[in-house]
Short mmCIF file of N, CA and C in Angstrom, two decimals:
data_model
loop_
_atom_site.label_atom_id
_atom_site.label_comp_id
_atom_site.label_asym_id
_atom_site.label_seq_id
_atom_site.Cartn_x
_atom_site.Cartn_y
_atom_site.Cartn_z
N UNK A 304 174.25 270.37 -18.57
CA UNK A 304 174.59 270.34 -16.86
C UNK A 304 173.29 269.53 -16.35
N UNK A 305 172.63 268.77 -16.76
CA UNK A 305 171.55 268.19 -16.31
C UNK A 305 172.38 266.93 -15.22
N UNK A 306 170.93 266.79 -13.98
CA UNK A 306 171.91 266.10 -13.06
C UNK A 306 171.69 264.33 -13.44
N UNK A 307 171.95 263.74 -12.81
CA UNK A 307 171.72 262.22 -12.72
C UNK A 307 170.33 262.12 -12.68
N UNK A 308 169.44 261.30 -13.46
CA UNK A 308 168.35 261.49 -13.62
C UNK A 308 167.73 260.10 -13.26
N UNK A 309 166.57 260.17 -12.72
CA UNK A 309 166.02 258.52 -12.34
C UNK A 309 164.41 258.82 -12.86
N UNK A 310 164.14 258.11 -13.95
CA UNK A 310 162.55 258.43 -14.95
C UNK A 310 161.62 257.00 -14.53
N UNK A 311 160.64 257.30 -13.91
CA UNK A 311 159.82 256.22 -13.64
C UNK A 311 158.27 256.56 -15.03
N UNK A 312 157.67 254.99 -15.84
CA UNK A 312 156.53 255.59 -16.08
C UNK A 312 155.85 254.17 -16.36
N UNK A 313 154.61 254.77 -16.44
CA UNK A 313 153.48 253.72 -16.38
C UNK A 313 153.38 253.10 -17.46
N UNK A 314 152.93 252.38 -18.32
CA UNK A 314 152.75 251.87 -19.65
C UNK A 314 151.29 252.08 -19.94
N UNK A 315 150.72 252.54 -18.97
CA UNK A 315 149.27 252.14 -19.42
C UNK A 315 149.13 254.15 -18.84
N UNK A 316 149.91 254.50 -18.82
CA UNK A 316 149.82 256.25 -18.61
C UNK A 316 149.21 256.98 -20.10
N UNK A 317 147.96 257.45 -19.88
CA UNK A 317 147.12 258.14 -20.71
C UNK A 317 147.67 259.41 -21.18
N UNK A 318 147.77 259.98 -20.15
CA UNK A 318 147.89 261.04 -20.25
C UNK A 318 149.59 262.10 -20.79
N UNK A 319 150.37 261.24 -20.57
CA UNK A 319 151.88 261.11 -21.20
C UNK A 319 152.29 260.12 -21.51
N UNK A 320 152.38 260.10 -22.74
CA UNK A 320 153.02 258.37 -23.57
C UNK A 320 154.14 258.19 -23.14
N UNK A 321 154.41 256.73 -22.93
CA UNK A 321 155.81 256.25 -22.23
C UNK A 321 156.72 256.69 -23.19
N UNK A 322 156.70 256.95 -24.50
CA UNK A 322 157.62 256.91 -25.36
C UNK A 322 158.39 258.43 -25.16
N UNK A 323 157.82 259.34 -24.58
CA UNK A 323 158.72 260.67 -24.19
C UNK A 323 159.79 260.43 -23.17
N UNK A 324 159.42 259.69 -21.99
CA UNK A 324 160.47 259.10 -20.68
C UNK A 324 161.24 258.22 -21.81
N UNK A 325 161.41 257.34 -22.44
CA UNK A 325 162.11 256.72 -23.40
C UNK A 325 163.22 257.61 -24.49
N UNK A 326 162.50 259.02 -25.28
CA UNK A 326 163.41 259.61 -25.97
C UNK A 326 164.16 260.36 -25.37
N UNK A 327 163.48 260.86 -23.74
CA UNK A 327 164.80 261.81 -22.75
C UNK A 327 165.67 260.86 -21.98
N UNK A 328 165.17 259.47 -22.02
CA UNK A 328 166.35 258.45 -21.44
C UNK A 328 167.52 258.53 -22.52
N UNK A 329 167.23 258.09 -23.71
CA UNK A 329 167.85 258.60 -24.55
C UNK A 329 169.11 259.10 -24.89
N UNK A 330 168.36 260.49 -24.99
CA UNK A 330 168.88 261.67 -25.18
C UNK A 330 170.25 261.96 -23.98
N UNK A 331 169.90 261.22 -22.66
CA UNK A 331 170.76 261.49 -21.59
C UNK A 331 171.71 260.67 -21.85
N UNK A 332 171.78 259.58 -22.21
CA UNK A 332 172.24 258.40 -22.63
C UNK A 332 173.40 258.62 -23.48
N UNK A 333 172.97 259.51 -24.19
CA UNK A 333 173.93 260.03 -25.51
C UNK A 333 174.51 261.02 -25.08
N UNK A 334 174.46 261.54 -24.09
CA UNK A 334 175.32 262.86 -23.50
C UNK A 334 175.90 262.54 -22.13
N UNK A 335 176.13 261.15 -22.24
CA UNK A 335 176.67 260.67 -21.27
C UNK A 335 176.24 261.28 -19.20
N UNK A 336 175.21 260.99 -19.39
CA UNK A 336 174.46 261.63 -18.26
C UNK A 336 173.63 260.66 -17.43
N UNK A 337 174.12 260.14 -15.94
CA UNK A 337 173.80 259.09 -15.47
C UNK A 337 172.43 259.07 -15.49
N UNK A 338 171.08 257.77 -16.03
CA UNK A 338 170.10 257.96 -16.22
C UNK A 338 169.42 256.32 -16.04
N UNK A 339 168.65 255.96 -14.96
CA UNK A 339 168.11 255.05 -14.98
C UNK A 339 166.50 254.92 -15.44
N UNK A 340 165.91 254.27 -16.19
CA UNK A 340 164.54 253.82 -16.68
C UNK A 340 163.84 253.04 -16.05
N UNK A 341 163.17 252.92 -15.16
CA UNK A 341 161.73 252.30 -14.74
C UNK A 341 160.63 252.20 -15.38
N UNK A 342 160.16 251.33 -16.63
CA UNK A 342 159.31 250.98 -16.44
C UNK A 342 158.30 250.52 -16.40
N UNK A 343 157.04 250.50 -15.51
CA UNK A 343 155.88 249.60 -15.32
C UNK A 343 154.61 249.24 -15.47
N UNK A 344 154.72 248.22 -15.30
CA UNK A 344 153.45 247.52 -16.12
C UNK A 344 151.91 248.66 -16.07
N UNK A 345 152.18 249.19 -14.61
CA UNK A 345 150.45 249.90 -14.68
C UNK A 345 150.79 250.80 -13.46
N UNK A 346 149.56 251.72 -13.40
CA UNK A 346 149.92 253.02 -12.50
C UNK A 346 149.15 254.03 -12.91
N UNK A 347 148.87 254.08 -14.04
CA UNK A 347 148.29 255.42 -14.97
C UNK A 347 149.35 256.73 -14.58
N UNK A 348 148.66 257.68 -14.93
CA UNK A 348 149.86 258.84 -14.65
C UNK A 348 149.17 259.41 -13.22
N UNK A 349 150.42 259.47 -12.44
CA UNK A 349 150.16 259.58 -11.02
C UNK A 349 150.60 258.26 -10.21
N UNK A 350 150.48 256.90 -10.79
CA UNK A 350 150.69 255.95 -9.88
C UNK A 350 149.37 255.78 -8.79
N UNK A 351 148.70 255.61 -9.79
CA UNK A 351 147.31 255.58 -8.54
C UNK A 351 147.57 256.53 -7.60
N UNK A 352 147.17 258.04 -7.63
CA UNK A 352 147.48 258.31 -6.56
C UNK A 352 148.38 258.48 -5.26
N UNK A 353 149.76 258.14 -5.84
CA UNK A 353 150.81 257.58 -5.09
C UNK A 353 150.58 256.64 -4.18
N UNK A 354 149.89 255.89 -4.45
CA UNK A 354 149.52 254.56 -3.26
C UNK A 354 149.39 252.82 -4.33
N UNK A 355 149.92 251.83 -3.66
CA UNK A 355 149.96 250.90 -4.85
C UNK A 355 150.93 249.82 -4.74
N UNK A 356 151.18 249.02 -5.39
CA UNK A 356 152.25 247.79 -5.34
C UNK A 356 153.21 248.76 -6.88
N UNK A 357 152.77 249.36 -7.52
CA UNK A 357 153.94 249.78 -8.52
C UNK A 357 154.67 251.17 -7.95
N UNK A 358 153.59 251.76 -6.90
CA UNK A 358 154.15 253.15 -6.03
C UNK A 358 155.14 252.92 -5.82
N UNK A 359 154.96 251.56 -5.09
CA UNK A 359 156.13 250.92 -3.81
C UNK A 359 157.49 250.58 -4.60
N UNK A 360 157.16 249.82 -6.09
CA UNK A 360 158.20 249.43 -6.52
C UNK A 360 158.96 250.69 -7.26
N UNK A 361 158.12 251.79 -7.23
CA UNK A 361 159.21 253.04 -7.95
C UNK A 361 159.65 253.70 -6.54
N UNK A 362 159.77 253.32 -5.30
CA UNK A 362 159.81 253.87 -3.97
C UNK A 362 161.41 253.36 -4.04
N UNK A 363 161.03 251.58 -3.80
CA UNK A 363 162.35 251.22 -3.91
C UNK A 363 163.57 251.32 -5.24
N UNK A 364 163.00 251.33 -5.87
CA UNK A 364 164.10 251.16 -7.21
C UNK A 364 164.57 252.46 -6.98
N UNK A 365 164.04 253.78 -7.20
CA UNK A 365 164.32 254.79 -6.97
C UNK A 365 165.31 255.08 -5.46
N UNK A 366 165.20 254.62 -4.54
CA UNK A 366 166.20 254.92 -3.53
C UNK A 366 167.29 253.78 -3.78
N UNK A 367 166.93 252.93 -4.35
CA UNK A 367 168.23 251.70 -4.37
C UNK A 367 169.74 253.02 -5.95
N UNK A 368 169.02 253.71 -6.50
CA UNK A 368 169.25 254.21 -7.53
C UNK A 368 170.36 255.11 -7.11
N UNK A 369 169.49 255.90 -6.03
CA UNK A 369 169.83 257.03 -5.78
C UNK A 369 171.56 256.52 -4.74
N UNK A 370 171.21 255.83 -3.91
CA UNK A 370 171.99 255.30 -2.90
C UNK A 370 173.29 254.66 -3.53
N UNK A 371 173.43 254.38 -4.72
CA UNK A 371 174.23 254.06 -5.68
C UNK A 371 175.02 254.71 -6.57
N UNK A 372 173.85 256.04 -6.50
CA UNK A 372 174.69 257.41 -7.31
C UNK A 372 175.22 257.82 -5.60
N UNK A 373 175.13 257.80 -4.51
CA UNK A 373 175.92 257.96 -3.94
C UNK A 373 174.85 259.33 -3.23
N UNK A 374 173.86 260.36 -3.72
CA UNK A 374 172.99 260.63 -3.44
C UNK A 374 172.18 260.65 -1.76
N UNK A 375 171.77 259.56 -2.19
CA UNK A 375 171.29 258.98 -0.96
C UNK A 375 171.32 258.07 -0.01
N UNK A 376 171.75 258.18 1.30
CA UNK A 376 172.50 257.42 2.36
C UNK A 376 171.87 256.07 2.21
N UNK A 377 171.90 254.60 2.23
CA UNK A 377 171.58 253.67 2.50
C UNK A 377 170.20 253.50 3.09
N UNK A 378 169.04 253.21 2.94
CA UNK A 378 168.17 253.24 4.16
C UNK A 378 167.52 254.52 4.32
N UNK A 379 167.40 255.11 3.57
CA UNK A 379 166.94 256.83 3.85
C UNK A 379 165.40 256.86 3.34
N UNK A 380 164.49 256.75 4.16
CA UNK A 380 163.04 256.77 3.27
C UNK A 380 162.86 258.27 2.88
N UNK A 381 161.92 258.17 1.71
CA UNK A 381 161.42 259.21 0.54
C UNK A 381 160.65 260.36 1.76
N UNK A 382 160.93 261.53 1.37
CA UNK A 382 159.97 262.53 1.91
C UNK A 382 158.48 262.28 1.63
N UNK A 383 157.76 262.48 2.67
CA UNK A 383 156.65 261.98 2.61
C UNK A 383 155.56 262.82 1.89
#
């Protein structure tokens, strides 16, 4: 009963290893749950306080995925 899932992880996250998201993604795929995994080169745990280029990459990719899933209308901005 897991809903479609969009995962993002920074390779340099020292608080939670990216392998956690990779394993979760693989488990979702094994159960045929719609999933997208975006691994970004930097941003640490929390993507630098939700600012900067990696944060912007997350916003762009997540909105594209949500739109493709029919979950979010195209062009809608995420809540602040």
